[in-house]
Amino acid sequence: MKLFGKSKIFVLLFSIFILNPNVNAKENIYYKNKNNVIFSEKEYDFITELFYEGYQNIISSKDYDNIFEYNSLNGIIETKIYNEKNTITSYGTSHSTGSKTIKISKSCMTNCLITIVATWKKSPNIRSYDVIGAFLEGVDFVTYPVTTVNNSTGSRNSSETIINSNGFGVSIKLLETGDDMIVSQYFRTTKNGTIFGSYQHAAKNITLANSKRYVISKSGYGGVFKFESGINNYYDGMGGVNISV
């Protein structure tokens, strides 16, 4: 017996979708960015706390998968904060100068998602190759770093990475225009160790090749970058941050 014609089947399916709008759609849609990546409110707040407000808009689908795998959303976020006198607040760790702030954060479950974020308080006069990275003590890589510079005029990623067994550094050229500059980085490590993070600004113009003339060392700038003689004079020597995982 023929119960429905094609038009009635279409109406029935359409009605089911209207009554249940989450069919074939992500539940709890809170924000959709320019790359069509969708976030729940919990995911959006997680990104704000671990990175910064606004990072949500430049996340790709690959970033989304990397950030939220290993059940990271359910990890406890810790962000250490140091003030100018190096006294520790109850929140944990960031280091500030008159022109910028650096913070390091973690969310750990089976492994640890780590972020290092350098936020400019004013427009940098020199926009050359800065370096950002980490010294790893007692932990190993799970995934390598993803590094981005972003402001209201645009964003850029960098793959100019030096990987050593004890850490890494990434050279990234600052955006040519705009203020509100933020350089961010995320990666994963194993647990039961300490991670030292550093962001070094080139106070003079430097080539990409020369920006890579360093070794990863706890005795270097910010506890991470030991530049070759002469190259260290190009960088500002900003203090670093660290966090136990």
PDB file of C-alpha atoms in Angstrom, residues 22 26-33 37-46 48 53 56:
ATOM      1  CA  ASN A  22      19.851  19.914  16.318  1.00  0.00           C
ATOM      2  CA  LYS A  26      26.275  20.698  16.556  1.00  0.00           C
ATOM      3  CA  GLU A  27      24.428  21.187  19.820  1.00  0.00           C
ATOM      4  CA  ASN A  28      24.745  24.373  21.869  1.00  0.00           C
ATOM      5  CA  ILE A  29      25.968  26.614  19.063  1.00  0.00           C
ATOM      6  CA  TYR A  30      27.302  29.772  20.736  1.00  0.00           C
ATOM      7  CA  TYR A  31      29.699  31.291  18.191  1.00  0.00           C
ATOM      8  CA  LYS A  32      30.660  30.700  14.566  1.00  0.00           C
ATOM      9  CA  ASN A  33      33.872  32.244  13.278  1.00  0.00           C
ATOM     10  CA  VAL A  37      34.211  26.793  12.982  1.00  0.00           C
ATOM     11  CA  ILE A  38      31.459  26.471  15.588  1.00  0.00           C
ATOM     12  CA  PHE A  39      31.958  26.774  19.361  1.00  0.00           C
ATOM     13  CA  SER A  40      29.741  25.997  22.316  1.00  0.00           C
ATOM     14  CA  GLU A  41      29.759  28.570  25.099  1.00  0.00           C
ATOM     15  CA  LYS A  42      32.023  26.330  27.198  1.00  0.00           C
ATOM     16  CA  GLU A  43      34.481  25.977  24.299  1.00  0.00           C
ATOM     17  CA  TYR A  44      34.440  29.729  23.656  1.00  0.00           C
ATOM     18  CA  ASP A  45      35.206  30.525  27.304  1.00  0.00           C
ATOM     19  CA  PHE A  46      37.940  27.859  27.356  1.00  0.00           C
ATOM     20  CA  THR A  48      39.403  32.992  26.072  1.00  0.00           C
ATOM     21  CA  GLU A  53      39.367  36.941  23.762  1.00  0.00           C
ATOM     22  CA  GLN A  56      38.311  32.218  18.508  1.00  0.00           C
TER      23      GLN A  56
END
